[in-house]
Amino acid sequence: RYDSKHWSLHGLWPQPRNNVYCGVSDTDKGIDRNKRWHLLPPLKLSPKTAQELAFAMPGMASNLHRHEWIKHGTCYGKDADAYYADSIYLTKAINESAVGALFTRNVGKRVSLKEVRQRFDQAFGKGSGKKVNMRCDRKGLVSEIWINLYGVIDDQTPVSTLLESAANAASSCKAGKIDRANK
C-alpha cells in the first residue's frame, strides 16, 4: 500500500505556535479540544482536493482534517480548500524526493537524523536539512518529521525556496527505526 511506505500528512501549522483558532467560536474550540471532531462543521473542499486529501491524510477517516482546519487552518489566510491543496503539494514534494526514497527503502530499519538531513540537502538544496526536526516516540520509532518553512506556499513555489529562509530546527531524536505499517 502507498500509505505503508510514504509520509502522510498530519498538518500545516502557521507560526507563531500560539497562532491557533483564528475566528473560531468557543463552542467549536470546546468540541475540538474534547476531540469530538466529527461534530465540527464539514469543510468545503473541491472533489479533487477531498480525494487527494483522503489519500495524503489517512487520518481524515477520523476527521483529523476538521481538527487541523479549526485549530491551524483558520489562521492560514486562505480557505480550507487552498489550505489543504498547499498541504498536499508539500506532502507530495517530500514523498517524491530523495527524502521519501530514503524512508521507503528503509522500512523496518534505522535511519539517522544526519541521513535525513543529507537527503533534504540533496533534494532541496544545501542547508535544507538544518530546517528538519525528526521526532521519535518512546520506543525509538520515527514518528514525525517537522519541517520549518518560510514564505508563501502554493504549487508554484519550490520547496527549496520555502526552506531557504526558514529557521533552523533542533531535534532531540538522533536516530530511529522506521516502523512497518500494520496490514
Coordinates of N, CA and C in Angstrom, one line a residue:
R1 N 0.8 -1.2 0.0 CA 0.0 0.0 0.0 C 0.9 1.2 0.0
Y2 N 0.4 2.3 -0.7 CA 1.1 3.5 -0.7 C 1.3 4.1 0.7
D3 N 0.3 4.1 1.5 CA 0.4 4.7 2.8 C 1.3 3.9 3.8
S4 N 1.7 2.7 3.4 CA 2.6 2.0 4.3 C 4.1 2.3 4.0
K5 N 4.4 3.1 2.9 CA 5.7 3.4 2.6 C 6.0 4.8 2.3
H6 N 5.0 5.7 2.6 CA 5.2 7.1 2.4 C 4.7 7.9 3.6
W7 N 5.2 9.1 3.7 CA 4.7 10.0 4.7 C 3.3 10.4 4.5
S8 N 2.5 10.5 5.5 CA 1.2 11.0 5.4 C 1.1 12.4 6.1
L9 N 0.2 13.1 5.7 CA 0.0 14.5 6.2 C -0.7 14.5 7.6
H10 N -0.1 15.2 8.5 CA -0.8 15.5 9.8 C -1.3 16.9 9.8
G11 N -0.4 17.9 9.5 CA -0.9 19.2 9.4 C 0.1 20.2 8.9
L12 N -0.4 21.4 8.7 CA 0.4 22.6 8.3 C 0.1 23.7 9.3
W13 N 1.1 24.1 10.0 CA 0.8 25.0 11.1 C 1.4 26.3 10.9
P14 N 0.6 27.4 10.7 CA 1.2 28.7 10.6 C 1.8 29.1 12.0
Q15 N 2.8 29.9 11.9 CA 3.5 30.4 13.1 C 3.1 31.8 13.5
P16 N 3.3 32.2 14.7 CA 3.9 31.5 15.8 C 3.0 30.4 16.3
R17 N 3.6 29.5 17.1 CA 2.8 28.4 17.6 C 1.5 28.7 18.3
N18 N 1.5 29.8 18.9 CA 0.2 30.2 19.6 C -0.8 30.8 18.7
N19 N -0.5 30.8 17.4 CA -1.5 31.4 16.4 C -2.4 30.2 16.0
V20 N -3.5 30.1 16.9 CA -4.4 29.0 16.7 C -5.9 29.5 16.8
Y21 N -6.8 28.7 16.3 CA -8.2 29.0 16.4 C -8.6 30.4 16.0
C22 N -8.2 30.9 14.9 CA -8.5 32.2 14.4 C -9.9 32.4 14.0
G23 N -10.7 33.2 14.7 CA -12.1 33.4 14.4 C -13.0 32.2 14.7
V24 N -12.5 31.3 15.5 CA -13.3 30.1 15.8 C -14.2 30.3 17.1
S25 N -15.4 29.9 17.0 CA -16.3 30.1 18.2 C -15.8 29.3 19.4
D26 N -16.2 29.7 20.6 CA -15.8 29.0 21.8 C -16.4 27.6 21.8
T27 N -17.6 27.4 21.2 CA -18.3 26.1 21.0 C -17.4 25.2 20.2
D28 N -16.9 25.6 19.1 CA -16.1 24.8 18.2 C -14.7 24.5 18.8
K29 N -14.2 25.5 19.5 CA -12.9 25.2 20.3 C -13.1 24.1 21.3
G30 N -14.2 24.1 22.0 CA -14.5 23.1 23.0 C -14.7 21.7 22.4
I31 N -15.4 21.7 21.3 CA -15.6 20.4 20.6 C -14.2 19.9 20.1
D32 N -13.4 20.8 19.6 CA -12.1 20.3 19.1 C -11.2 19.9 20.3
R33 N -11.2 20.6 21.3 CA -10.3 20.3 22.5 C -10.7 19.0 23.1
N34 N -12.0 18.6 23.0 CA -12.5 17.4 23.6 C -12.4 16.2 22.5
K35 N -11.8 16.5 21.4 CA -11.5 15.5 20.4 C -12.8 14.9 19.8
R36 N -13.9 15.7 19.7 CA -15.1 15.2 19.2 C -15.2 15.8 17.8
W37 N -14.2 15.5 17.0 CA -14.0 16.2 15.7 C -15.2 15.9 14.7
H38 N -15.8 14.8 14.9 CA -17.0 14.5 14.0 C -18.1 15.5 14.1
L39 N -18.1 16.3 15.2 CA -19.1 17.3 15.5 C -18.7 18.7 14.9
L40 N -17.5 18.8 14.5 CA -17.1 20.1 13.8 C -17.7 20.2 12.5
P41 N -17.9 21.5 12.0 CA -18.5 21.7 10.7 C -17.8 21.0 9.6
P42 N -18.5 20.4 8.6 CA -17.8 19.8 7.5 C -17.1 20.9 6.7
L43 N -16.0 20.5 6.0 CA -15.2 21.5 5.3 C -15.7 21.6 3.8
K44 N -15.6 22.8 3.3 CA -15.9 23.0 1.9 C -14.7 22.7 1.0
L45 N -14.5 21.5 0.6 CA -13.4 21.1 -0.3 C -13.9 20.7 -1.7
S46 N -13.1 21.0 -2.7 CA -13.5 20.6 -4.0 C -13.3 19.1 -4.1
P47 N -14.0 18.4 -5.0 CA -13.9 17.0 -5.1 C -12.5 16.5 -5.3
K48 N -11.7 17.3 -6.1 CA -10.3 16.9 -6.3 C -9.5 17.0 -5.0
T49 N -9.6 18.1 -4.3 CA -8.9 18.2 -3.0 C -9.3 17.2 -2.0
A50 N -10.6 16.9 -1.9 CA -11.1 15.9 -1.0 C -10.5 14.5 -1.3
Q51 N -10.5 14.2 -2.6 CA -10.0 12.9 -3.0 C -8.5 12.8 -2.7
E52 N -7.7 13.8 -3.0 CA -6.3 13.8 -2.8 C -6.0 13.9 -1.3
L53 N -6.8 14.6 -0.5 CA -6.6 14.6 0.9 C -6.8 13.3 1.6
A54 N -7.8 12.6 1.2 CA -8.1 11.2 1.7 C -6.9 10.3 1.5
F55 N -6.2 10.5 0.4 CA -5.0 9.7 0.1 C -3.8 10.2 0.9
A56 N -3.6 11.5 1.0 CA -2.4 12.1 1.7 C -2.6 12.1 3.2
M57 N -3.8 12.1 3.7 CA -4.1 12.2 5.1 C -5.1 11.1 5.5
P58 N -4.5 9.9 5.7 CA -5.4 8.8 6.2 C -6.2 9.1 7.4
G59 N -5.7 10.0 8.3 CA -6.4 10.4 9.5 C -7.7 11.1 9.2
M60 N -8.0 11.4 7.9 CA -9.2 12.1 7.5 C -10.4 11.2 7.9
A61 N -10.2 9.8 7.9 CA -11.2 8.9 8.3 C -11.7 9.1 9.7
S62 N -10.9 9.7 10.6 CA -11.3 10.1 12.0 C -11.5 11.6 12.1
N63 N -11.7 12.3 11.0 CA -11.9 13.7 11.0 C -10.8 14.6 11.5
L64 N -9.6 14.0 11.3 CA -8.4 14.8 11.7 C -8.3 16.1 10.8
H65 N -8.8 16.1 9.6 CA -8.8 17.3 8.8 C -9.6 18.4 9.3
R66 N -10.7 18.0 10.0 CA -11.6 19.1 10.6 C -10.8 19.7 11.8
H67 N -10.2 18.9 12.6 CA -9.4 19.4 13.7 C -8.3 20.3 13.2
E68 N -7.5 19.8 12.2 CA -6.4 20.6 11.7 C -6.8 22.0 11.2
W69 N -8.0 21.9 10.5 CA -8.5 23.2 9.9 C -8.9 24.2 11.0
I70 N -9.7 23.7 12.0 CA -10.2 24.5 13.0 C -9.1 25.1 13.9
K71 N -8.1 24.3 14.2 CA -7.0 24.8 15.1 C -6.0 25.6 14.3
H72 N -5.6 25.1 13.2 CA -4.4 25.7 12.5 C -4.8 26.4 11.2
G73 N -5.7 25.8 10.4 CA -6.0 26.3 9.1 C -6.7 27.6 9.1
T74 N -7.5 27.8 10.1 CA -8.2 29.1 10.2 C -7.3 30.3 10.4
C75 N -6.1 30.0 10.7 CA -5.0 31.1 10.8 C -4.2 31.2 9.6
Y76 N -4.4 30.4 8.6 CA -3.6 30.3 7.4 C -3.7 31.5 6.4
G77 N -4.9 32.1 6.4 CA -5.1 33.2 5.5 C -5.7 32.8 4.2
K78 N -6.1 31.5 4.0 CA -6.7 31.1 2.8 C -7.9 30.2 3.3
D79 N -8.8 29.8 2.3 CA -9.9 29.0 2.7 C -9.4 27.5 2.8
A80 N -10.3 26.6 3.3 CA -9.9 25.3 3.6 C -9.4 24.5 2.4
D81 N -10.0 24.8 1.2 CA -9.6 24.1 0.0 C -8.1 24.4 -0.3
A82 N -7.8 25.7 -0.3 CA -6.4 26.2 -0.6 C -5.5 25.7 0.5
Y83 N -5.9 25.7 1.7 CA -5.0 25.3 2.8 C -4.6 23.8 2.6
Y84 N -5.6 23.0 2.2 CA -5.3 21.6 2.0 C -4.6 21.3 0.7
A85 N -4.9 22.1 -0.3 CA -4.2 22.0 -1.6 C -2.7 22.2 -1.4
D86 N -2.4 23.3 -0.6 CA -1.0 23.6 -0.3 C -0.3 22.5 0.5
S87 N -1.1 22.0 1.5 CA -0.6 20.9 2.3 C -0.3 19.6 1.5
I88 N -1.2 19.3 0.6 CA -1.0 18.2 -0.3 C 0.2 18.3 -1.2
Y89 N 0.4 19.5 -1.7 CA 1.6 19.9 -2.5 C 2.9 19.6 -1.8
L90 N 2.9 20.0 -0.6 CA 4.2 19.8 0.2 C 4.4 18.4 0.5
T91 N 3.3 17.7 0.9 CA 3.4 16.2 1.2 C 3.9 15.4 0.0
K92 N 3.4 15.7 -1.2 CA 3.8 15.1 -2.4 C 5.3 15.4 -2.7
A93 N 5.7 16.7 -2.5 CA 7.1 17.0 -2.8 C 8.0 16.3 -2.0
I94 N 7.7 16.1 -0.7 CA 8.6 15.3 0.2 C 8.6 13.8 -0.2
N95 N 7.4 13.3 -0.4 CA 7.4 11.8 -0.8 C 8.0 11.5 -2.1
E96 N 8.0 12.4 -3.0 CA 8.6 12.2 -4.4 C 10.1 12.6 -4.5
S97 N 10.6 12.9 -3.4 CA 12.0 13.4 -3.3 C 13.0 12.3 -2.8
A98 N 14.2 12.6 -2.7 CA 15.2 11.7 -2.1 C 14.9 11.4 -0.7
V99 N 14.2 12.3 0.0 CA 13.8 12.1 1.4 C 12.8 11.0 1.4
G100 N 11.8 11.0 0.6 CA 10.8 10.0 0.5 C 11.4 8.6 0.2
A101 N 12.4 8.6 -0.8 CA 13.0 7.4 -1.2 C 13.8 6.8 0.0
L102 N 14.5 7.7 0.8 CA 15.2 7.2 2.0 C 14.3 6.4 2.9
F103 N 13.1 6.9 3.2 CA 12.2 6.3 4.1 C 11.6 5.0 3.5
T104 N 11.3 5.1 2.2 CA 10.7 3.9 1.6 C 11.7 2.7 1.5
R105 N 12.9 3.0 1.3 CA 14.0 2.0 1.2 C 14.3 1.4 2.6
N106 N 14.0 2.1 3.6 CA 14.5 1.7 4.9 C 13.4 1.3 5.9
V107 N 12.2 0.9 5.4 CA 11.2 0.5 6.3 C 11.7 -0.8 7.0
G108 N 11.5 -0.7 8.3 CA 12.0 -1.8 9.2 C 13.4 -1.6 9.7
K109 N 14.1 -0.6 9.2 CA 15.5 -0.3 9.6 C 15.6 1.1 10.3
R110 N 16.8 1.3 10.8 CA 17.0 2.6 11.5 C 17.6 3.6 10.5
V111 N 17.2 4.9 10.7 CA 17.8 6.0 9.9 C 18.3 7.0 11.0
S112 N 19.3 7.7 10.6 CA 19.8 8.8 11.5 C 19.3 10.1 11.0
L113 N 19.3 11.0 12.0 CA 18.9 12.4 11.6 C 19.9 13.0 10.6
K114 N 21.2 12.6 10.7 CA 22.2 13.0 9.7 C 21.8 12.6 8.3
E115 N 21.4 11.3 8.2 CA 21.0 10.8 6.9 C 19.8 11.6 6.3
V116 N 18.8 11.8 7.2 CA 17.6 12.5 6.8 C 17.9 13.9 6.3
R117 N 18.8 14.6 7.1 CA 19.2 16.0 6.7 C 20.0 16.0 5.4
Q118 N 20.8 15.0 5.2 CA 21.6 14.9 4.0 C 20.6 14.8 2.8
R119 N 19.6 14.0 3.0 CA 18.6 13.8 1.9 C 17.9 15.0 1.6
F120 N 17.5 15.8 2.6 CA 16.9 17.1 2.4 C 17.8 18.0 1.6
D121 N 19.1 18.1 2.0 CA 20.1 18.9 1.3 C 20.2 18.4 -0.2
Q122 N 20.2 17.1 -0.4 CA 20.2 16.6 -1.8 C 19.0 17.0 -2.6
A123 N 17.8 16.9 -2.0 CA 16.6 17.1 -2.7 C 16.2 18.6 -2.8
F124 N 16.6 19.4 -1.8 CA 16.1 20.8 -1.8 C 17.1 21.8 -1.7
G125 N 18.4 21.4 -1.7 CA 19.5 22.4 -1.6 C 20.2 22.4 -0.3
K126 N 21.5 22.8 -0.4 CA 22.3 22.8 0.8 C 21.7 23.7 1.9
G127 N 21.8 23.2 3.1 CA 21.2 23.8 4.2 C 19.8 23.5 4.5
S128 N 19.1 22.8 3.6 CA 17.7 22.5 3.8 C 17.5 21.5 5.0
G129 N 18.5 20.6 5.1 CA 18.4 19.6 6.2 C 18.4 20.2 7.6
K130 N 19.0 21.4 7.7 CA 19.0 22.1 9.0 C 17.6 22.5 9.5
K131 N 16.7 22.5 8.6 CA 15.3 23.0 8.9 C 14.4 21.9 9.3
V132 N 15.0 20.7 9.5 CA 14.2 19.5 9.8 C 14.4 19.0 11.2
N133 N 13.3 18.7 11.9 CA 13.2 18.1 13.2 C 12.6 16.7 13.1
M134 N 13.4 15.7 13.3 CA 12.9 14.3 13.3 C 12.5 14.0 14.7
R135 N 11.3 13.5 14.8 CA 10.7 13.2 16.2 C 10.6 11.7 16.3
C136 N 10.9 11.1 17.4 CA 10.8 9.7 17.7 C 10.0 9.5 18.9
D137 N 9.3 8.4 19.0 CA 8.4 8.0 20.1 C 9.3 7.3 21.2
R138 N 8.7 6.9 22.3 CA 9.4 6.3 23.4 C 10.0 5.0 23.0
K139 N 9.5 4.3 22.0 CA 10.0 3.0 21.5 C 11.2 3.2 20.6
G140 N 11.5 4.4 20.2 CA 12.6 4.7 19.3 C 12.2 4.6 17.8
L141 N 10.9 4.7 17.6 CA 10.4 4.7 16.2 C 10.3 6.2 15.7
V142 N 10.6 6.4 14.5 CA 10.4 7.7 13.9 C 8.9 7.9 13.8
S143 N 8.5 9.0 14.4 CA 7.0 9.2 14.4 C 6.6 10.4 13.5
E144 N 7.5 11.4 13.4 CA 7.1 12.6 12.6 C 8.4 13.3 12.1
I145 N 8.2 14.0 11.1 CA 9.2 14.9 10.6 C 8.5 16.3 10.6
W146 N 9.1 17.2 11.3 CA 8.6 18.6 11.3 C 9.6 19.4 10.5
I147 N 9.0 20.2 9.5 CA 9.8 20.9 8.6 C 9.5 22.4 8.7
N148 N 10.5 23.2 9.0 CA 10.4 24.6 9.1 C 10.4 25.2 7.7
L149 N 9.4 26.0 7.4 CA 9.2 26.6 6.1 C 9.0 28.1 6.3
Y150 N 9.3 28.9 5.3 CA 9.1 30.4 5.4 C 8.7 30.9 4.0
G151 N 7.6 31.6 3.9 CA 7.2 32.2 2.7 C 5.8 31.8 2.3
V152 N 5.3 32.3 1.2 CA 4.0 32.0 0.7 C 4.0 30.6 0.0
I153 N 3.2 29.8 0.4 CA 3.1 28.4 -0.1 C 2.0 28.3 -1.2
D154 N 2.4 27.8 -2.3 CA 1.5 27.4 -3.4 C 2.2 26.4 -4.3
D155 N 1.5 25.9 -5.2 CA 2.1 24.8 -6.0 C 3.1 25.4 -7.1
Q156 N 3.3 26.7 -7.0 CA 4.3 27.4 -7.9 C 5.6 27.7 -7.1
T157 N 5.6 27.6 -5.8 CA 6.8 28.0 -5.0 C 7.6 26.7 -4.7
P158 N 8.8 26.6 -5.2 CA 9.6 25.4 -4.9 C 9.8 25.3 -3.4
V159 N 9.8 24.0 -3.0 CA 10.0 23.7 -1.6 C 11.4 24.3 -1.2
S160 N 12.4 24.2 -2.1 CA 13.7 24.7 -1.7 C 13.7 26.2 -1.3
T161 N 12.8 27.0 -2.0 CA 12.7 28.4 -1.6 C 12.1 28.6 -0.2
L162 N 11.1 27.7 0.1 CA 10.4 27.8 1.4 C 11.4 27.4 2.5
L163 N 12.3 26.5 2.2 CA 13.3 26.0 3.2 C 14.4 27.0 3.4
E164 N 14.8 27.7 2.3 CA 16.0 28.5 2.3 C 16.0 29.6 3.4
S165 N 14.9 30.3 3.6 CA 14.8 31.4 4.6 C 14.2 30.9 5.9
A166 N 13.9 29.7 6.1 CA 13.3 29.2 7.3 C 14.3 29.1 8.4
A167 N 13.8 29.1 9.6 CA 14.7 29.0 10.8 C 15.2 27.6 10.9
N168 N 16.4 27.4 11.4 CA 16.9 26.1 11.7 C 16.1 25.4 12.8
A169 N 16.1 24.1 12.7 CA 15.3 23.3 13.7 C 16.2 22.5 14.6
A170 N 15.9 22.4 15.8 CA 16.6 21.5 16.8 C 15.9 20.1 16.7
S171 N 16.6 19.1 17.0 CA 16.0 17.8 17.0 C 16.6 16.9 18.1
S172 N 15.8 16.4 19.0 CA 16.3 15.6 20.1 C 16.5 14.1 19.7
C173 N 15.8 13.7 18.6 CA 15.9 12.3 18.1 C 17.1 12.3 17.1
K174 N 18.1 11.6 17.4 CA 19.3 11.5 16.5 C 19.2 10.3 15.6
A175 N 18.4 9.3 15.9 CA 18.2 8.1 15.0 C 16.9 7.4 15.5
G176 N 16.3 6.7 14.6 CA 15.1 6.0 14.9 C 14.8 4.9 13.8
K177 N 14.0 4.0 14.2 CA 13.6 2.9 13.3 C 12.3 3.3 12.6
I178 N 12.2 3.0 11.3 CA 11.1 3.3 10.5 C 10.2 2.0 10.6
D179 N 9.1 2.2 11.3 CA 8.2 1.1 11.6 C 7.4 0.6 10.4
R180 N 7.2 -0.7 10.3 CA 6.3 -1.2 9.3 C 4.9 -0.9 9.6
A181 N 4.1 -0.6 8.5 CA 2.7 -0.4 8.7 C 2.0 -1.6 9.0
N182 N 0.9 -1.5 9.8 CA 0.0 -2.7 10.0 C -0.7 -3.0 8.7
K183 N -0.9 -4.3 8.5 CA -1.6 -4.8 7.3 C -3.1 -4.5 7.4

